[in-house]
Amino acid sequence: MKRTRYIYSILLSVLFFGLMSYYFLNDLFHFYTAPVISIYENRYLARKPIWTVTNADPYPGEYEKYYNDHFPFRMSLIDFNAGVINYRILKKSPYPKKVNFGKDGWMFFEVERPVYEGELMIDSNQVNAIVTEMHKRAEFFRKKGIKFYFISPPSQTGNIS
């Protein structure tokens, strides 16, 4: 028992030291470089701050923002956390502010909650505007010799829990 615990503690220490060494060496030699723009978040990633005496106070916070954005394999780790840990293991929404779970594992966008819970109602003016627009589109396509189909998927009102 003691020997197994000793081997585990040595392996954990070696793994931790290797991981920390990799991130330190990556910062020096740039084995992995993050893109300038994050395609997942649709924003520019933080730039590496330059340390100067006049920049001494805000430098740690700026460097933390930079490091958080350029952490090696950041998006893979975020996807792993969202998809495997939260969704598969913990059975939680991978993005709780954006996605909710429904029955039988279905997921729904939070912004569409009023629609599928039946809270979003349209008045007769909106219905008339939609009908008028559909007629305009049908006539436009008919003049071009194209068949126009409008399909409205069924929606069931009620609670999603």
PDB file of C-alpha atoms in Angstrom:
ATOM      1  CA  MET A   1       0.000   0.000   0.000  1.00  0.00           C
ATOM      2  CA  LYS A   2       2.782   2.426   0.941  1.00  0.00           C
ATOM      3  CA  ARG A   3       4.741   1.502  -2.178  1.00  0.00           C
ATOM      4  CA  THR A   4       1.741   2.164  -4.450  1.00  0.00           C
ATOM      5  CA  ARG A   5       1.132   5.536  -2.802  1.00  0.00           C
ATOM      6  CA  TYR A   6       4.835   6.352  -3.170  1.00  0.00           C
ATOM      7  CA  ILE A   7       4.787   5.464  -6.894  1.00  0.00           C
ATOM      8  CA  TYR A   8       1.644   7.565  -7.439  1.00  0.00           C
ATOM      9  CA  SER A   9       3.182  10.556  -5.650  1.00  0.00           C
ATOM     10  CA  ILE A  10       6.348  10.294  -7.775  1.00  0.00           C
ATOM     11  CA  LEU A  11       4.322   9.978 -11.011  1.00  0.00           C
ATOM     12  CA  LEU A  12       2.112  12.920 -10.049  1.00  0.00           C
ATOM     13  CA  SER A  13       5.174  15.030  -9.223  1.00  0.00           C
ATOM     14  CA  VAL A  14       6.835  14.150 -12.540  1.00  0.00           C
ATOM     15  CA  LEU A  15       3.627  14.858 -14.450  1.00  0.00           C
ATOM     16  CA  PHE A  16       3.180  18.209 -12.685  1.00  0.00           C
ATOM     17  CA  PHE A  17       6.822  19.204 -13.255  1.00  0.00           C
ATOM     18  CA  GLY A  18       6.607  18.170 -16.922  1.00  0.00           C
ATOM     19  CA  LEU A  19       3.430  20.151 -17.475  1.00  0.00           C
ATOM     20  CA  MET A  20       4.826  23.265 -15.798  1.00  0.00           C
ATOM     21  CA  SER A  21       8.085  22.900 -17.746  1.00  0.00           C
ATOM     22  CA  TYR A  22       6.187  22.589 -21.019  1.00  0.00           C
ATOM     23  CA  TYR A  23       4.223  25.793 -20.406  1.00  0.00           C
ATOM     24  CA  PHE A  24       7.358  27.670 -19.336  1.00  0.00           C
ATOM     25  CA  LEU A  25       9.364  26.426 -22.341  1.00  0.00           C
ATOM     26  CA  ASN A  26       6.440  27.173 -24.663  1.00  0.00           C
ATOM     27  CA  ASP A  27       6.483  30.754 -23.447  1.00  0.00           C
ATOM     28  CA  LEU A  28      10.169  30.968 -24.382  1.00  0.00           C
ATOM     29  CA  PHE A  29      10.303  28.929 -27.611  1.00  0.00           C
ATOM     30  CA  HIS A  30       6.689  29.087 -28.877  1.00  0.00           C
ATOM     31  CA  PHE A  31       6.033  25.417 -29.657  1.00  0.00           C
ATOM     32  CA  TYR A  32       2.360  26.333 -29.713  1.00  0.00           C
ATOM     33  CA  THR A  33       1.151  29.744 -30.846  1.00  0.00           C
ATOM     34  CA  ALA A  34      -2.440  30.844 -30.517  1.00  0.00           C
ATOM     35  CA  PRO A  35      -4.098  32.707 -33.388  1.00  0.00           C
ATOM     36  CA  VAL A  36      -4.565  36.471 -33.210  1.00  0.00           C
ATOM     37  CA  ILE A  37      -8.356  36.173 -33.556  1.00  0.00           C
ATOM     38  CA  SER A  38     -10.380  33.532 -31.748  1.00  0.00           C
ATOM     39  CA  ILE A  39     -12.782  31.988 -34.268  1.00  0.00           C
ATOM     40  CA  TYR A  40     -14.758  30.457 -31.406  1.00  0.00           C
ATOM     41  CA  GLU A  41     -15.289  33.695 -29.498  1.00  0.00           C
ATOM     42  CA  ASN A  42     -15.250  36.136 -32.438  1.00  0.00           C
ATOM     43  CA  ARG A  43     -12.787  38.521 -30.790  1.00  0.00           C
ATOM     44  CA  TYR A  44      -9.139  39.532 -30.819  1.00  0.00           C
ATOM     45  CA  LEU A  45      -7.056  37.719 -28.239  1.00  0.00           C
ATOM     46  CA  ALA A  46      -5.076  39.761 -25.718  1.00  0.00           C
ATOM     47  CA  ARG A  47      -1.621  40.893 -26.828  1.00  0.00           C
ATOM     48  CA  LYS A  48       1.467  40.202 -24.747  1.00  0.00           C
ATOM     49  CA  PRO A  49       2.165  43.289 -22.646  1.00  0.00           C
ATOM     50  CA  ILE A  50       5.602  44.872 -22.580  1.00  0.00           C
ATOM     51  CA  TRP A  51       6.983  45.491 -19.113  1.00  0.00           C
ATOM     52  CA  THR A  52       8.253  48.958 -18.366  1.00  0.00           C
ATOM     53  CA  VAL A  53       8.707  50.828 -15.123  1.00  0.00           C
ATOM     54  CA  THR A  54       5.688  52.995 -15.911  1.00  0.00           C
ATOM     55  CA  ASN A  55       3.634  49.874 -16.720  1.00  0.00           C
ATOM     56  CA  ALA A  56       4.542  48.008 -13.507  1.00  0.00           C
ATOM     57  CA  ASP A  57       1.158  48.237 -11.792  1.00  0.00           C
ATOM     58  CA  PRO A  58      -1.182  47.089 -14.597  1.00  0.00           C
ATOM     59  CA  TYR A  59       1.363  44.605 -16.016  1.00  0.00           C
ATOM     60  CA  PRO A  60       0.342  41.545 -13.904  1.00  0.00           C
ATOM     61  CA  GLY A  61      -3.340  41.902 -14.839  1.00  0.00           C
ATOM     62  CA  GLU A  62      -2.537  42.446 -18.522  1.00  0.00           C
ATOM     63  CA  TYR A  63      -0.184  39.466 -18.546  1.00  0.00           C
ATOM     64  CA  GLU A  64      -2.841  37.303 -16.909  1.00  0.00           C
ATOM     65  CA  LYS A  65      -5.315  38.254 -19.657  1.00  0.00           C
ATOM     66  CA  TYR A  66      -2.686  37.456 -22.281  1.00  0.00           C
ATOM     67  CA  TYR A  67      -1.798  34.115 -20.695  1.00  0.00           C
ATOM     68  CA  ASN A  68      -5.436  33.096 -20.285  1.00  0.00           C
ATOM     69  CA  ASP A  69      -6.034  33.775 -23.986  1.00  0.00           C
ATOM     70  CA  HIS A  70      -2.830  32.084 -25.194  1.00  0.00           C
ATOM     71  CA  PHE A  71      -2.768  29.088 -22.868  1.00  0.00           C
ATOM     72  CA  PRO A  72      -1.668  26.092 -24.982  1.00  0.00           C
ATOM     73  CA  PHE A  73      -4.601  23.952 -26.131  1.00  0.00           C
ATOM     74  CA  ARG A  74      -7.042  26.358 -24.459  1.00  0.00           C
ATOM     75  CA  MET A  75      -9.964  25.696 -26.820  1.00  0.00           C
ATOM     76  CA  SER A  76      -9.439  21.932 -26.648  1.00  0.00           C
ATOM     77  CA  LEU A  77      -9.563  22.095 -22.865  1.00  0.00           C
ATOM     78  CA  ILE A  78     -12.681  24.296 -22.941  1.00  0.00           C
ATOM     79  CA  ASP A  79     -14.380  21.870 -25.353  1.00  0.00           C
ATOM     80  CA  PHE A  80     -13.343  18.924 -23.163  1.00  0.00           C
ATOM     81  CA  ASN A  81     -14.764  20.625 -20.076  1.00  0.00           C
ATOM     82  CA  ALA A  82     -18.016  21.563 -21.814  1.00  0.00           C
ATOM     83  CA  GLY A  83     -18.587  18.376 -23.788  1.00  0.00           C
ATOM     84  CA  VAL A  84     -17.164  15.578 -21.688  1.00  0.00           C
ATOM     85  CA  ILE A  85     -17.140  16.767 -18.107  1.00  0.00           C
ATOM     86  CA  ASN A  86     -20.265  18.951 -17.977  1.00  0.00           C
ATOM     87  CA  TYR A  87     -22.445  17.291 -20.611  1.00  0.00           C
ATOM     88  CA  ARG A  88     -21.519  13.604 -20.429  1.00  0.00           C
ATOM     89  CA  ILE A  89     -20.391  13.117 -16.821  1.00  0.00           C
ATOM     90  CA  LEU A  90     -22.229  15.765 -14.778  1.00  0.00           C
ATOM     91  CA  LYS A  91     -25.307  15.911 -17.074  1.00  0.00           C
ATOM     92  CA  LYS A  92     -25.241  19.725 -16.950  1.00  0.00           C
ATOM     93  CA  SER A  93     -25.684  22.191 -19.759  1.00  0.00           C
ATOM     94  CA  PRO A  94     -22.287  22.876 -21.327  1.00  0.00           C
ATOM     95  CA  TYR A  95     -23.220  26.558 -21.638  1.00  0.00           C
ATOM     96  CA  PRO A  96     -25.795  27.229 -18.905  1.00  0.00           C
ATOM     97  CA  LYS A  97     -26.479  30.851 -19.896  1.00  0.00           C
ATOM     98  CA  LYS A  98     -27.097  29.898 -23.528  1.00  0.00           C
ATOM     99  CA  VAL A  99     -28.427  26.308 -23.631  1.00  0.00           C
ATOM    100  CA  ASN A 100     -31.048  24.466 -21.547  1.00  0.00           C
ATOM    101  CA  PHE A 101     -31.873  20.780 -21.377  1.00  0.00           C
ATOM    102  CA  GLY A 102     -35.317  19.514 -22.235  1.00  0.00           C
ATOM    103  CA  LYS A 103     -36.852  16.056 -22.192  1.00  0.00           C
ATOM    104  CA  ASP A 104     -34.996  13.082 -23.673  1.00  0.00           C
ATOM    105  CA  GLY A 105     -31.676  14.955 -23.883  1.00  0.00           C
ATOM    106  CA  TRP A 106     -32.935  17.690 -26.208  1.00  0.00           C
ATOM    107  CA  MET A 107     -31.189  21.040 -25.917  1.00  0.00           C
ATOM    108  CA  PHE A 108     -32.776  24.451 -26.432  1.00  0.00           C
ATOM    109  CA  PHE A 109     -31.308  27.923 -26.793  1.00  0.00           C
ATOM    110  CA  GLU A 110     -32.148  30.154 -23.835  1.00  0.00           C
ATOM    111  CA  VAL A 111     -33.173  33.039 -26.124  1.00  0.00           C
ATOM    112  CA  GLU A 112     -35.867  30.809 -27.661  1.00  0.00           C
ATOM    113  CA  ARG A 113     -37.394  29.847 -24.312  1.00  0.00           C
ATOM    114  CA  PRO A 114     -40.426  32.193 -24.704  1.00  0.00           C
ATOM    115  CA  VAL A 115     -41.211  30.560 -28.061  1.00  0.00           C
ATOM    116  CA  TYR A 116     -41.237  26.939 -26.932  1.00  0.00           C
ATOM    117  CA  GLU A 117     -42.892  27.713 -23.615  1.00  0.00           C
ATOM    118  CA  GLY A 118     -45.734  29.489 -25.406  1.00  0.00           C
ATOM    119  CA  GLU A 119     -45.056  32.888 -23.835  1.00  0.00           C
ATOM    120  CA  LEU A 120     -44.327  34.612 -27.145  1.00  0.00           C
ATOM    121  CA  MET A 121     -47.571  35.504 -28.818  1.00  0.00           C
ATOM    122  CA  ILE A 122     -48.019  37.518 -31.989  1.00  0.00           C
ATOM    123  CA  ASP A 123     -50.938  39.812 -32.618  1.00  0.00           C
ATOM    124  CA  SER A 124     -53.122  40.028 -35.731  1.00  0.00           C
ATOM    125  CA  ASN A 125     -51.028  42.872 -37.213  1.00  0.00           C
ATOM    126  CA  GLN A 126     -47.907  40.708 -37.074  1.00  0.00           C
ATOM    127  CA  VAL A 127     -49.787  37.764 -38.597  1.00  0.00           C
ATOM    128  CA  ASN A 128     -51.015  39.987 -41.443  1.00  0.00           C
ATOM    129  CA  ALA A 129     -47.476  41.289 -42.017  1.00  0.00           C
ATOM    130  CA  ILE A 130     -46.136  37.732 -42.226  1.00  0.00           C
ATOM    131  CA  VAL A 131     -48.880  36.653 -44.626  1.00  0.00           C
ATOM    132  CA  THR A 132     -48.277  39.712 -46.828  1.00  0.00           C
ATOM    133  CA  GLU A 133     -44.542  39.007 -46.897  1.00  0.00           C
ATOM    134  CA  MET A 134     -45.101  35.356 -47.826  1.00  0.00           C
ATOM    135  CA  HIS A 135     -47.400  36.407 -50.671  1.00  0.00           C
ATOM    136  CA  LYS A 136     -44.757  38.857 -51.946  1.00  0.00           C
ATOM    137  CA  ARG A 137     -42.099  36.170 -51.880  1.00  0.00           C
ATOM    138  CA  ALA A 138     -44.348  33.619 -53.566  1.00  0.00           C
ATOM    139  CA  GLU A 139     -45.171  36.097 -56.343  1.00  0.00           C
ATOM    140  CA  PHE A 140     -41.479  36.987 -56.781  1.00  0.00           C
ATOM    141  CA  PHE A 141     -40.496  33.336 -57.233  1.00  0.00           C
ATOM    142  CA  ARG A 142     -43.568  32.559 -59.393  1.00  0.00           C
ATOM    143  CA  LYS A 143     -42.447  35.265 -61.868  1.00  0.00           C
ATOM    144  CA  LYS A 144     -39.061  33.555 -62.083  1.00  0.00           C
ATOM    145  CA  GLY A 145     -40.660  30.143 -62.658  1.00  0.00           C
ATOM    146  CA  ILE A 146     -39.641  28.799 -59.261  1.00  0.00           C
ATOM    147  CA  LYS A 147     -41.994  26.913 -56.977  1.00  0.00           C
ATOM    148  CA  PHE A 148     -42.227  28.500 -53.551  1.00  0.00           C
ATOM    149  CA  TYR A 149     -42.879  26.388 -50.479  1.00  0.00           C
ATOM    150  CA  PHE A 150     -43.416  27.693 -46.974  1.00  0.00           C
ATOM    151  CA  ILE A 151     -43.006  25.197 -44.185  1.00  0.00           C
ATOM    152  CA  SER A 152     -43.826  25.999 -40.609  1.00  0.00           C
ATOM    153  CA  PRO A 153     -42.562  23.353 -38.199  1.00  0.00           C
ATOM    154  CA  PRO A 154     -44.930  22.379 -35.428  1.00  0.00           C
ATOM    155  CA  SER A 155     -44.173  23.721 -31.992  1.00  0.00           C
ATOM    156  CA  GLN A 156     -45.542  22.345 -28.810  1.00  0.00           C
ATOM    157  CA  THR A 157     -46.169  24.743 -25.982  1.00  0.00           C
ATOM    158  CA  GLY A 158     -45.643  23.745 -22.415  1.00  0.00           C
ATOM    159  CA  ASN A 159     -42.854  23.217 -19.959  1.00  0.00           C
ATOM    160  CA  ILE A 160     -39.590  21.685 -21.244  1.00  0.00           C
ATOM    161  CA  SER A 161     -38.507  20.092 -17.994  1.00  0.00           C
TER     162      SER A 161
END
